[in-house]
Coordinates of C-alpha atoms and ligand atoms in Angstrom, one line a residue:
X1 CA 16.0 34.0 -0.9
X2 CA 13.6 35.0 -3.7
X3 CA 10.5 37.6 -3.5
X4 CA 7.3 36.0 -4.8
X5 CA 3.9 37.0 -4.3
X6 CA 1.7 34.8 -3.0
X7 CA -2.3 35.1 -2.0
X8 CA -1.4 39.1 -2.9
X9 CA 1.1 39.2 0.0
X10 CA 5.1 39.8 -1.0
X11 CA 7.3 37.5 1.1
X12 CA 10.3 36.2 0.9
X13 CA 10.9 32.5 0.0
X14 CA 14.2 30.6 0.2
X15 CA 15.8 29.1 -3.3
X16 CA 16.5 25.6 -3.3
X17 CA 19.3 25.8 -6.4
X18 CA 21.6 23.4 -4.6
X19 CA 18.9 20.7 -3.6
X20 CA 17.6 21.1 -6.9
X21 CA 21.0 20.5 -9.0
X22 CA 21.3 17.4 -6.9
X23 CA 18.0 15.8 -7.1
X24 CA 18.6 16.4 -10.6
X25 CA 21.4 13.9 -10.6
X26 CA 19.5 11.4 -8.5
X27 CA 16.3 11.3 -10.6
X28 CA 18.0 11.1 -14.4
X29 CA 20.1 8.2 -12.9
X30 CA 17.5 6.4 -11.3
X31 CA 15.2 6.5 -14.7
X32 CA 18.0 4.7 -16.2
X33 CA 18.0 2.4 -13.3
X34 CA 14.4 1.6 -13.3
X35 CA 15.2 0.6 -16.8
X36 CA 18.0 -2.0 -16.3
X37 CA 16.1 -3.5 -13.6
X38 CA 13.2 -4.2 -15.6
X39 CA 15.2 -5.9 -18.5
X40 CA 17.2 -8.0 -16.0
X41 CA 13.7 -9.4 -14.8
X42 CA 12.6 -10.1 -18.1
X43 CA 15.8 -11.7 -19.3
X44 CA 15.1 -13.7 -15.6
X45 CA 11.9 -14.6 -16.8
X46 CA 13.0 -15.9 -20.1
X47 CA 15.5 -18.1 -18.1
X48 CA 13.2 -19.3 -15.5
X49 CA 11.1 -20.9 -18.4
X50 CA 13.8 -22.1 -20.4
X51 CA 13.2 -20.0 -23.1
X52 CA 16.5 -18.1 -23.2
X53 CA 20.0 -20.0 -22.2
X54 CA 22.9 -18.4 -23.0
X55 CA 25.3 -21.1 -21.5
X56 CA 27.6 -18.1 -20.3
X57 CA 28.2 -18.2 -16.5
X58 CA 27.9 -13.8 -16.3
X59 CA 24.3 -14.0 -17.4
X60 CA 23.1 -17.2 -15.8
X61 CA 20.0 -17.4 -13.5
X62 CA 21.9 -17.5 -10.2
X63 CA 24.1 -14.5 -11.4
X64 CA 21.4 -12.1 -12.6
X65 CA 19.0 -12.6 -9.9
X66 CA 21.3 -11.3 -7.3
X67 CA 21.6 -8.5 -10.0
X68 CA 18.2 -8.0 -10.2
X69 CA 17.8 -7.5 -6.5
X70 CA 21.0 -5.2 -5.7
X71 CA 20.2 -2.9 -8.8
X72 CA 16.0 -2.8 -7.8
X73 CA 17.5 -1.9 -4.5
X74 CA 20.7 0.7 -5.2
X75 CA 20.0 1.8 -8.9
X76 CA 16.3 2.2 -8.7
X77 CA 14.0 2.7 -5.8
X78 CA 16.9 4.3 -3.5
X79 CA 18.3 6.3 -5.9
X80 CA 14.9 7.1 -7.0
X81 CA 14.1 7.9 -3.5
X82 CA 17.1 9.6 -2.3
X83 CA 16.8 12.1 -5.2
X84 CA 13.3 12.8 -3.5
X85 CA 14.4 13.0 -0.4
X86 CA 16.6 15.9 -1.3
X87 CA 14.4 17.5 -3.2
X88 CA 11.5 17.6 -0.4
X89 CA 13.8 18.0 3.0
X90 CA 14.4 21.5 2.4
X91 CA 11.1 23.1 1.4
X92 CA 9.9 21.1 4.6
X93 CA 12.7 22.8 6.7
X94 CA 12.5 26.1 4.6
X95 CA 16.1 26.1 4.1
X96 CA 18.3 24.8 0.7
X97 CA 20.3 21.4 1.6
X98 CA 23.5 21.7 3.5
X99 CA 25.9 21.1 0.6
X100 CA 25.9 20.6 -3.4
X101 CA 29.5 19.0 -2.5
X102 CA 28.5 15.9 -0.1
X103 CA 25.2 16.0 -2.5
X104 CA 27.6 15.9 -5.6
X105 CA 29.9 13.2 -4.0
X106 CA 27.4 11.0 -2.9
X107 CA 26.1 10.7 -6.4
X108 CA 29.4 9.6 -7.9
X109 CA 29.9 7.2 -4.8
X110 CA 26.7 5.3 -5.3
X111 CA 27.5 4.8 -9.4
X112 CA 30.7 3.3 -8.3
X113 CA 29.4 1.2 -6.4
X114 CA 26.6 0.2 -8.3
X115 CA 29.1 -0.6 -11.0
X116 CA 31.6 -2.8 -8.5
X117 CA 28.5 -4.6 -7.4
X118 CA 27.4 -5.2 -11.2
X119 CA 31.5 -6.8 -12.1
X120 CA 31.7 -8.5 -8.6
X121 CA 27.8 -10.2 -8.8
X122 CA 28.4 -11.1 -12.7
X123 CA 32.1 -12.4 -11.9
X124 CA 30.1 -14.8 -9.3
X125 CA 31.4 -12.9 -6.2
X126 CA 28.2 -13.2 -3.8
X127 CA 27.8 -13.5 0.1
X128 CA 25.0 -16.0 -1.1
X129 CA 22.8 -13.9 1.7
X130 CA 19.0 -13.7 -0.2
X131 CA 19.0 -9.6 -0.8
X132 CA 22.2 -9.3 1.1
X133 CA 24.3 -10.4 -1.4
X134 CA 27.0 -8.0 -2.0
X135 CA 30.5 -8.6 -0.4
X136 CA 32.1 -7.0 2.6
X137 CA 34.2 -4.4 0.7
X138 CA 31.0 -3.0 -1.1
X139 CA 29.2 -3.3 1.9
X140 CA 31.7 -0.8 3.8
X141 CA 31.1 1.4 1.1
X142 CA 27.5 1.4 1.1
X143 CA 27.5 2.2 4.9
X144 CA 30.0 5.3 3.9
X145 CA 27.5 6.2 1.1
X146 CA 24.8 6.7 3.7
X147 CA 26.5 8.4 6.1
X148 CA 27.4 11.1 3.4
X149 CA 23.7 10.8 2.9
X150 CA 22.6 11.0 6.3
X151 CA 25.5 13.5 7.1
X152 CA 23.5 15.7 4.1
X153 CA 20.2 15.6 5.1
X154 CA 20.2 15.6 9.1
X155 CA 22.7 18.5 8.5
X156 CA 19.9 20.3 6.9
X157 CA 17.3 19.7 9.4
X158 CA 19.6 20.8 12.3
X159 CA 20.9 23.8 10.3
X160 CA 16.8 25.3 9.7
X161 CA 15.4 27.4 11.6
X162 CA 11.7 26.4 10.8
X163 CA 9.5 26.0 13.9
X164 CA 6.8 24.5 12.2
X165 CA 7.6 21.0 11.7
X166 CA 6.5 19.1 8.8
X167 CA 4.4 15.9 9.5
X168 CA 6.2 14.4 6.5
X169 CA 9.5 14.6 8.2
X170 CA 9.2 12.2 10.4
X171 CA 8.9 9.7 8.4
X172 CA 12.2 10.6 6.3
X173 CA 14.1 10.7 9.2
X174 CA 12.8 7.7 10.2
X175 CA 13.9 6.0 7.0
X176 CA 16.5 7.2 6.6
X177 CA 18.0 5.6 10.2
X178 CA 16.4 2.4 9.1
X179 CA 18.4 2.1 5.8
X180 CA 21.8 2.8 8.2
X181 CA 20.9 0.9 11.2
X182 CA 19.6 -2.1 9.4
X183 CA 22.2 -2.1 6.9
X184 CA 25.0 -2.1 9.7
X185 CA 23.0 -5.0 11.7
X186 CA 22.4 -7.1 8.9
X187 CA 26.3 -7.1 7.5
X188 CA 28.4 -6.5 10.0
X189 CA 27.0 -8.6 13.3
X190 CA 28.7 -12.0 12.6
X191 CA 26.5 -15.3 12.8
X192 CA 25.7 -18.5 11.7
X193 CA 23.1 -20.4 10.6
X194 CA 19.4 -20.0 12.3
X195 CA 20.9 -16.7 13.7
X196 CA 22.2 -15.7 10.1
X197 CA 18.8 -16.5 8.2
X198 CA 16.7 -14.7 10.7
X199 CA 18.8 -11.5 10.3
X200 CA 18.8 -12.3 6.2
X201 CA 15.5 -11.6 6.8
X202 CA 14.9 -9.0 9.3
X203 CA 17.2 -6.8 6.8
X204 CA 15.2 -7.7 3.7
X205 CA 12.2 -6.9 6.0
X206 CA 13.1 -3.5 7.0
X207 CA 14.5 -2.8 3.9
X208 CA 11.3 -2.8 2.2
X209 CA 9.4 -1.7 4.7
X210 CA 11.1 0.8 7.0
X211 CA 13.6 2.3 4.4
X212 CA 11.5 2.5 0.8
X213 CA 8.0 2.1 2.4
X214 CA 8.4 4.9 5.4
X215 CA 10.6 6.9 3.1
X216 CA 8.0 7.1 0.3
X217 CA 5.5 8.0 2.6
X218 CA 7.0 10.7 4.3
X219 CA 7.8 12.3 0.2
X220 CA 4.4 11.7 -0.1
X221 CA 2.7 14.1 2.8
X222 CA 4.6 16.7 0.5
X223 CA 4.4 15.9 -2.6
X224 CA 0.7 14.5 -2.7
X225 CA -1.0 17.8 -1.0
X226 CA 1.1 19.9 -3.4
X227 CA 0.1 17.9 -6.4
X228 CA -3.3 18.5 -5.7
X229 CA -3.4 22.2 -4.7
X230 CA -4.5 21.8 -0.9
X231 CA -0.9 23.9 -0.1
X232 CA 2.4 22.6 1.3
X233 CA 1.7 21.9 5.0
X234 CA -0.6 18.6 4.3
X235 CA -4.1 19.8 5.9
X236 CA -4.0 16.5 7.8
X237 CA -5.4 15.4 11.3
X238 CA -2.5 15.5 13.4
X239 CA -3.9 13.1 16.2
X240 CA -4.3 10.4 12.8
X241 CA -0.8 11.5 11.2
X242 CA 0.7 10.9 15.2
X243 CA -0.9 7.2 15.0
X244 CA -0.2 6.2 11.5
X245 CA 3.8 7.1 12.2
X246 CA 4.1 5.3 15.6
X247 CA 1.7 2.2 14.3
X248 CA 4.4 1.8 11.8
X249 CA 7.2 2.0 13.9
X250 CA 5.4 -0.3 16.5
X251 CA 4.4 -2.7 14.1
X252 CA 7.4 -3.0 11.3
X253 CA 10.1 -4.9 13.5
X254 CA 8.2 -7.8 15.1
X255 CA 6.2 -8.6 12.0
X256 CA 9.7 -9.2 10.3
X257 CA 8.5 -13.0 12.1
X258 CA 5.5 -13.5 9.4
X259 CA 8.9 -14.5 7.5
X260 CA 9.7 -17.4 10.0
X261 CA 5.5 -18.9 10.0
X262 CA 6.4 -21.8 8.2
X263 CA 6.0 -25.6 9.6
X264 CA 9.6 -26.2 9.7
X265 CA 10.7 -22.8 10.7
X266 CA 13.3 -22.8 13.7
X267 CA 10.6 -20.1 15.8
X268 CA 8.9 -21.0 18.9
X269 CA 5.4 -21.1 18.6
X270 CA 4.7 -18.0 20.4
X271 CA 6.9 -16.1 18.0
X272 CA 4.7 -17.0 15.3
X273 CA 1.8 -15.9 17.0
X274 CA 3.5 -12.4 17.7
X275 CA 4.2 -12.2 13.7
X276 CA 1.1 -13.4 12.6
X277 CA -1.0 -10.6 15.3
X278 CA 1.5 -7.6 14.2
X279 CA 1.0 -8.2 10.7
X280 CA -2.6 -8.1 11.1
X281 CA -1.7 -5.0 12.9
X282 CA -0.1 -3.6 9.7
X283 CA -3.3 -3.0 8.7
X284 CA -3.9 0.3 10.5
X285 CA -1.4 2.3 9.2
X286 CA -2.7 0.9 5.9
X287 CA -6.1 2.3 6.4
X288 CA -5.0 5.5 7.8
X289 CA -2.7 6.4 5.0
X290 CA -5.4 5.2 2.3
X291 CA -7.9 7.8 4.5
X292 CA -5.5 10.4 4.0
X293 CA -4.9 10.3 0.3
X294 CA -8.5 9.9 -0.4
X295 CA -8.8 12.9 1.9
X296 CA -6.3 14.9 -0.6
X297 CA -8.0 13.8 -3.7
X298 CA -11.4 14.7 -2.0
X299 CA -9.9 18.1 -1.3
X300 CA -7.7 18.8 -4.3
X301 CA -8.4 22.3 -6.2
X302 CA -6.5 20.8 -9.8
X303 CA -7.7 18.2 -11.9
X304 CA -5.5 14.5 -11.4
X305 CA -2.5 14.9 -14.3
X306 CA -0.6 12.0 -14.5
X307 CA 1.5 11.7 -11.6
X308 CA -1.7 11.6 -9.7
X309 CA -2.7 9.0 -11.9
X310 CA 0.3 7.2 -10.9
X311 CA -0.1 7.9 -7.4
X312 CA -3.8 6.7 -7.4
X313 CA -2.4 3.4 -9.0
X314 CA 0.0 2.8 -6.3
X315 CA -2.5 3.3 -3.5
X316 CA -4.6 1.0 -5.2
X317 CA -1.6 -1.4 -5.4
X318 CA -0.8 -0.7 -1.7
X319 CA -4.2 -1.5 -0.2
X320 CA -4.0 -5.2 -2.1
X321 CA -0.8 -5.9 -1.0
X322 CA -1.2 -5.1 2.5
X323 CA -4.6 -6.9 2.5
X324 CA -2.6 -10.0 0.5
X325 CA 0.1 -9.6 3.1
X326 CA -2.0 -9.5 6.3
X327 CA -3.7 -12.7 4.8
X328 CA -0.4 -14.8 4.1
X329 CA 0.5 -14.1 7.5
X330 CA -2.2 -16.0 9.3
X331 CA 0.1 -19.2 10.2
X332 CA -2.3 -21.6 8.6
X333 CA -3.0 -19.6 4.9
X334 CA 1.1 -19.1 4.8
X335 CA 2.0 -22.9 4.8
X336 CA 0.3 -23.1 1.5
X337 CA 1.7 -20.1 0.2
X338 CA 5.2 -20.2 1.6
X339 CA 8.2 -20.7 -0.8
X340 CA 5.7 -20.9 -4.4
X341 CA 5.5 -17.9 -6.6
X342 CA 2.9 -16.2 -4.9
X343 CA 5.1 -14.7 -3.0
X344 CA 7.4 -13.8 -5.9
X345 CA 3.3 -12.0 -6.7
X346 CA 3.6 -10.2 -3.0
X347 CA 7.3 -8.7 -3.4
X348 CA 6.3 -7.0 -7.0
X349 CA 3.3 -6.1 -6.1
X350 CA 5.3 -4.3 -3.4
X351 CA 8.1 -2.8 -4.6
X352 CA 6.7 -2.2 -8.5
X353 CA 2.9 -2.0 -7.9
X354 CA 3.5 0.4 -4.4
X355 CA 6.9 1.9 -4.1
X356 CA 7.7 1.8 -7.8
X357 CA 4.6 3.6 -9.0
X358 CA 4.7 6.0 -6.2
X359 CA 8.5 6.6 -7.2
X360 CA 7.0 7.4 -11.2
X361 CA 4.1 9.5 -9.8
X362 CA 7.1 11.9 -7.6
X363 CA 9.2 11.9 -10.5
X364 CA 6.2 13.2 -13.5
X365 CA 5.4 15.7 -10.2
X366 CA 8.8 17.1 -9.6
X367 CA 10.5 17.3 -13.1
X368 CA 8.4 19.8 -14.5
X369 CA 9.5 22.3 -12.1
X370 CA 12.8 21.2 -11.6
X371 CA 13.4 21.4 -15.5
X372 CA 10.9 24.1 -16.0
X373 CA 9.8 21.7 -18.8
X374 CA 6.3 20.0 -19.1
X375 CA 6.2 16.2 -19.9
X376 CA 4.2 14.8 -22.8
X377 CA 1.0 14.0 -21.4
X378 CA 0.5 11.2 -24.3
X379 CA 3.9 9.8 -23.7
X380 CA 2.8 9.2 -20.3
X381 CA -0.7 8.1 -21.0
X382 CA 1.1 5.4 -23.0
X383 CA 3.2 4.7 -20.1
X384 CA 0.4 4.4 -17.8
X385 CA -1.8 2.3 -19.7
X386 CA 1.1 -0.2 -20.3
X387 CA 2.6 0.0 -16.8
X388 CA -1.1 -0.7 -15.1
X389 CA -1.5 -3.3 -17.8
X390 CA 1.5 -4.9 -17.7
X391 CA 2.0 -5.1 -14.3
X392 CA -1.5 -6.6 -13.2
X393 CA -1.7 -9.2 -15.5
X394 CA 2.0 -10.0 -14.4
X395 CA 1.1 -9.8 -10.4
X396 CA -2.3 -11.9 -11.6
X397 CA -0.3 -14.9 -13.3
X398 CA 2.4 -15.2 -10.1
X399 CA -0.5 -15.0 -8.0
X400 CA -2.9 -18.2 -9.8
X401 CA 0.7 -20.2 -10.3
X402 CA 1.3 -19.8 -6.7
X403 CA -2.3 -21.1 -5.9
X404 CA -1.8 -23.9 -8.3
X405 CA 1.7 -25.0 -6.6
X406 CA 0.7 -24.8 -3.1
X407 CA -2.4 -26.5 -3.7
X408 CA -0.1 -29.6 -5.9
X409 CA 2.2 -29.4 -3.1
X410 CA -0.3 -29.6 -0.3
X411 CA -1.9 -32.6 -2.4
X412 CA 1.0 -34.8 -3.3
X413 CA 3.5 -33.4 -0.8
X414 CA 7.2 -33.1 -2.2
X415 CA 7.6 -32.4 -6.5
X416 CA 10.1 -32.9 -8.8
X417 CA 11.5 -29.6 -10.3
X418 CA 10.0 -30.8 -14.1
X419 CA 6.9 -32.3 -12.7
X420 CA 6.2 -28.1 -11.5
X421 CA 7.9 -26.9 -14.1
X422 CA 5.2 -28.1 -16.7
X423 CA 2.6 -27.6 -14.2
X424 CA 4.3 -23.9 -13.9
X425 CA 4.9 -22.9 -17.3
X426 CA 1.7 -20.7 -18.6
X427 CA 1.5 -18.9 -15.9
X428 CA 5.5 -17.9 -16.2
X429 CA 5.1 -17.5 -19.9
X430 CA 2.5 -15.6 -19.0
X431 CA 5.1 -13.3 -16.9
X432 CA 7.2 -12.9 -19.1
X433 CA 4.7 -11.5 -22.0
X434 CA 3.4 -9.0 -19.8
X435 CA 6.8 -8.2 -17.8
X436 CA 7.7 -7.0 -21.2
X437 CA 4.8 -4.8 -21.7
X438 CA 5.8 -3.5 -18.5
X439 CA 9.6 -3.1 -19.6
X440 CA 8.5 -1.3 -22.7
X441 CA 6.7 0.9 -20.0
X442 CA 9.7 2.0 -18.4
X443 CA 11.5 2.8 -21.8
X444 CA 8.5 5.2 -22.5
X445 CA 9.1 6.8 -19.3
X446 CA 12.7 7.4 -19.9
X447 CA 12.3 8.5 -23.8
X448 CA 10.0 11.2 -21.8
X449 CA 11.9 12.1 -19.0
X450 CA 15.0 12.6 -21.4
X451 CA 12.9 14.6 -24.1
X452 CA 11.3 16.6 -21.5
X453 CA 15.2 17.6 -20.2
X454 CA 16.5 18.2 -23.2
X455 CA 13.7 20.4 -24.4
X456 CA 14.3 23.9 -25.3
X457 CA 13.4 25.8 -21.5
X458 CA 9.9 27.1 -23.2
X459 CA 8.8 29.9 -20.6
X460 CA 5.1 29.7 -20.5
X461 CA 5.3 25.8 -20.4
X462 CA 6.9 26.0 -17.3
X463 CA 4.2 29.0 -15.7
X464 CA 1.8 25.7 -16.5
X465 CA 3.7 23.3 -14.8
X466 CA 4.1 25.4 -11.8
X467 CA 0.3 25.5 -11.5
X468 CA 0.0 21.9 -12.0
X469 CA 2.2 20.7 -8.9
Ligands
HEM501 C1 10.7 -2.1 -10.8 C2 10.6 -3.3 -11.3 C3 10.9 -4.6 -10.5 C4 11.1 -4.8 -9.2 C5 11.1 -3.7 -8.1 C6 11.3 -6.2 -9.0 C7 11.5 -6.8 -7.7 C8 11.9 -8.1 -7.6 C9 12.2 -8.8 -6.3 C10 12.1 -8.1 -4.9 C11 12.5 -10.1 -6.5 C12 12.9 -11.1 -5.5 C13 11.6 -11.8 -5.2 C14 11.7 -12.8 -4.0 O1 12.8 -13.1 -3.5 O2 10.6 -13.1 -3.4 C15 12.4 -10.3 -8.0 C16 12.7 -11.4 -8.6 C17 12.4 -11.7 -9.9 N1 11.9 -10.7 -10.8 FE1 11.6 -8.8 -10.5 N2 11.2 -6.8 -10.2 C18 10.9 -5.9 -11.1 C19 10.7 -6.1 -12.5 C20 10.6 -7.3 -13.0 C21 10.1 -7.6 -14.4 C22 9.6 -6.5 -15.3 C23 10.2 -8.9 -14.5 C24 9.8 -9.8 -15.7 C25 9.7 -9.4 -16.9 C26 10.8 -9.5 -13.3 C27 11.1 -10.8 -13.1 C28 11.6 -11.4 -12.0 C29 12.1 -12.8 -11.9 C30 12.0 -13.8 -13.0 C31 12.5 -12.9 -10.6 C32 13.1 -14.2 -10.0 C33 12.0 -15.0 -9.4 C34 12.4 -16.4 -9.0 O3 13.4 -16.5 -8.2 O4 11.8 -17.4 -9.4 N3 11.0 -8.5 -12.4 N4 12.1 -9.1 -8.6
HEM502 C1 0.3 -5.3 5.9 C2 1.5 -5.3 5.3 C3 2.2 -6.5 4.9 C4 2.2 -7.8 5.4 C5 1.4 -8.2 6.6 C6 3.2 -8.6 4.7 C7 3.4 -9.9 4.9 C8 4.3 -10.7 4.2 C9 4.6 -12.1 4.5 C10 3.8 -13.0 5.5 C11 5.6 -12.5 3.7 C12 6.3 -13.8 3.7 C13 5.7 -14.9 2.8 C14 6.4 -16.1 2.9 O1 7.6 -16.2 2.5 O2 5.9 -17.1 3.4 C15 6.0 -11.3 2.9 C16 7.0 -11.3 2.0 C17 7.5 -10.2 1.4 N1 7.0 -8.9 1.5 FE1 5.3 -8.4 2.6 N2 3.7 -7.8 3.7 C18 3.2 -6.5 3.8 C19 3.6 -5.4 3.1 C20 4.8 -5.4 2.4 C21 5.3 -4.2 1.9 C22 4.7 -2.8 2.1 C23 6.4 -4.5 1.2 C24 7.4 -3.6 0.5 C25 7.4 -2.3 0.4 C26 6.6 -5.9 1.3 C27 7.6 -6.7 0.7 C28 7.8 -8.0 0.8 C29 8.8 -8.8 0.1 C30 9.8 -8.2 -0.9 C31 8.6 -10.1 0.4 C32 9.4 -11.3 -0.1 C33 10.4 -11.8 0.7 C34 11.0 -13.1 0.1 O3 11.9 -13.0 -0.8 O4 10.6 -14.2 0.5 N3 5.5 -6.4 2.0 N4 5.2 -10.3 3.3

């Protein structure tokens, strides 16, 4: 417990040493996961065009994708995440995390297995399941990586004594039993066929939706309100916050069908219809939760540094790909879309343009007072101009050459692969130009992060930053 004064009255506040130490961990290692990522999709890119062949098996197309996926997924946005998590559960339970040593351990755990699922998926060792791709022995230690997780975190909550529950909690909690179930459901029920792609793609669905998307919300109703001086309890209406989190949780599992709208897909009609209506339905949380950060920004007492110039980005990216999604999903608009780079467009717009910006904007928040460092604000106007830029233009091209292929497609019916591939082409170079301006993005970012930390601590910097967030 520390004494600190605040609004003239003395009280006592608890530390959060060991949380901090351990979102330390998470955050530096997911900075140098966000990069890898990114230069796996570029080096994807060049290949999908044919501008880069290596001819060695390890780093062909059908290798590295799986790669991409597993590392946007582990290295990145739920390590990113996690080390938010930890950092944010115990100022909203007003008690330091459980233990530095599960904290610590599961840290090391996840690196390992990042780096058996790097050898295994370069070595060609894949389940061949779209985003599930990792084989059983890594999967068994995913699901012990989480419980250590879980173990952590739910520890903590159980162990507080605060009253006054956090709205944001929730929603981590919630998450944070997505991830676990889903992950158990979607590797370890054996099926075949129909059965087996429908559960492909209710994990991939709740993935992104119930573990990053719920998860990053629920670090947000901290973080945000913080960030802009309205105080840590989230001065939001608590009849709204009640709706938005149980319209999510209504809503996310049956719209996993708007993956299953397509002619040929092996769903009943009526199915369809359920997928199509709930994914319209998506779109209340999605107004509510634009309300409410307009509502913080309304209210905020600081002016908008740059992680809430990241944050504004990626509710800006949020409320298009909802809107995008929402459309695809009415049965008739997805035929033409289904299966043509548009919706390669809807999954970055989603996990770069929403979750991966909102990750940035919780990292810039959070480092400063974890490091008791400031940033360089140029470095990261850099990074945000070339981020923003990059990634638009990128989203932009997968979106027109998706219009342009389902449109042939519709037209003449079935394509060769060269007939589209010329047709294709721009727009993929196109990708790949400014998926490298968004790749030099992420190197600015960690050049920062990485100055910032190694820094000499410079005491009056750090009395700024604790003003700023
Ligand atoms: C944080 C950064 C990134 C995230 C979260 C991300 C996410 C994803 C996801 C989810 C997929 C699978 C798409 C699907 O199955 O529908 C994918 C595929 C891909 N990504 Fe990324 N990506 C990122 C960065 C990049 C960058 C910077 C580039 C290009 C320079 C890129 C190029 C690709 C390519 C070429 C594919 C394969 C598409 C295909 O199968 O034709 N990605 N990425
Ligand atoms: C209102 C909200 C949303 C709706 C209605 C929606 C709808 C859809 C639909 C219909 C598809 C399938 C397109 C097809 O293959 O024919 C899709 C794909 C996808 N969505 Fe969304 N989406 C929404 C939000 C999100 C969010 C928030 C995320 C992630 C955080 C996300 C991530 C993805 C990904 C990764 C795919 C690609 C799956 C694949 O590889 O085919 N979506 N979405």
């Amino acid at each position: 417990m520390a004494r600190v004064a605040s609004r003239g009255i003395d009280t006592l506040e608890p530390t959060y040493q060991v949380a901090d130490s351990v979102t330390k961990k998470f955050i530096l290692g997911s900075v140098v996961g966000l990069v890898v990522v990114t230069l796996l999709g570029l080096i994807l890119s060049l290949e999908r065009t044919g501008s880069l062949n290596s001819g060695f098996a390890p780093l062909s197309f059908l290798r590295l994708r799986p790669l991409h996926i597993q590392a946007i997924i582990f290295a990145w946005l739920s390590m990113a995440l996690m080390g938010a998590i930890y950092y944010v559960v115990p100022r909203m339970v007003k008690r330091d995390l459980l233990s530095g040593a599960l904290g610590n351990l599961h840290f090391v755990l996840q690196w390992v297995g990042i780096v058996l699922a790097i050898v295994t998926l370069l070595a060609g060792y894949s389940e061949g399941r779209e985003y599930l791709e990792l084989i059983w022995p890594i999967d068994v230690a995913v699901v012990i990586v989480w419980a250590v997780f879980a173990a952590n975190i739910f520890g903590t909550i159980l162990k507080s004594k605060a009253t006054d529950i956090h709205p944001g909690l929730k929603f981590v909690s919630a998450s944070i039993l997505y991830l676990g179930l889903n992950y158990l459901m979607g590797n370890f029920i054996p099926l075949n066929g129909i059965q087996d792609d429908n559960m492909i793609w209710s994990w991939a669905h709740n993935a992104v939706n119930g573990w990053f998307m719920v998860g990053l919300m629920g670090v947000m109703y901290y973080v945000v309100p913080m960030l802009m001086g309205v105080g840590d309890r989230p001065n939001v209406n608590k009849t709204l916050s009640t709706i938005h989190f149980w319209s999510l949780m209504l809503f996310i599992p049956p719209s996993v069908l708007h993956h299953l709208l397509y002619d040929e897909a092996p769903v009943a009609v009526f199915w369809k219809e359920v997928g199509q209506w709930t994914s319209v339905g998506m779109l209340i949380p999605t107004g509510i939760w634009v309300y409410m950060f307009y509502n913080w920004v309304r209210m905020r007492n600081r002016p908008l540094n740059a992680a809430g110039h990241f944050f504004f980005a990626s509710i800006v990216f949020y409320a298009l790909n909802c809107v995008q999604g929402a459309t695809q999903s009415v049965i008739a608009i997805n035929q033409a879309v289904h299966q043509t780079q548009w919706v390669i467009g809807h999954a970055h717009l989603a996990l770069v343009g929403w979750i991966s910006f909102g990750l940035i904007g919780t990292i810039y928040a959070v480092v400063p007072l974890l490091f008791g460092r400031e940033y360089s604000k140029s470095l990261a106007g850099w990074q945000l101009g070339t981020s923003v830029v990059g990634f638009t233009v990128m989203w932009l091209a997968l979106s027109m050459a998706g219009v342009v292929e389902g449109g042939t497609l519709q037209e003449q019916g079935y394509l060769s692969y060269y007939t589209l591939k010329s047709t294709l082409d721009p727009y993929l170079q196109a990708r790949t130009i400014f998926g490298a301006l968004f790749t030099v993005s992420t190197v600015i970012f960690l050049w920062n992060v990485y100055r910032t930390v190694l820094a000499p601590a410079r005491e009056p910097l750090y009395a700024e930053a604790k003003r700023i967030v």
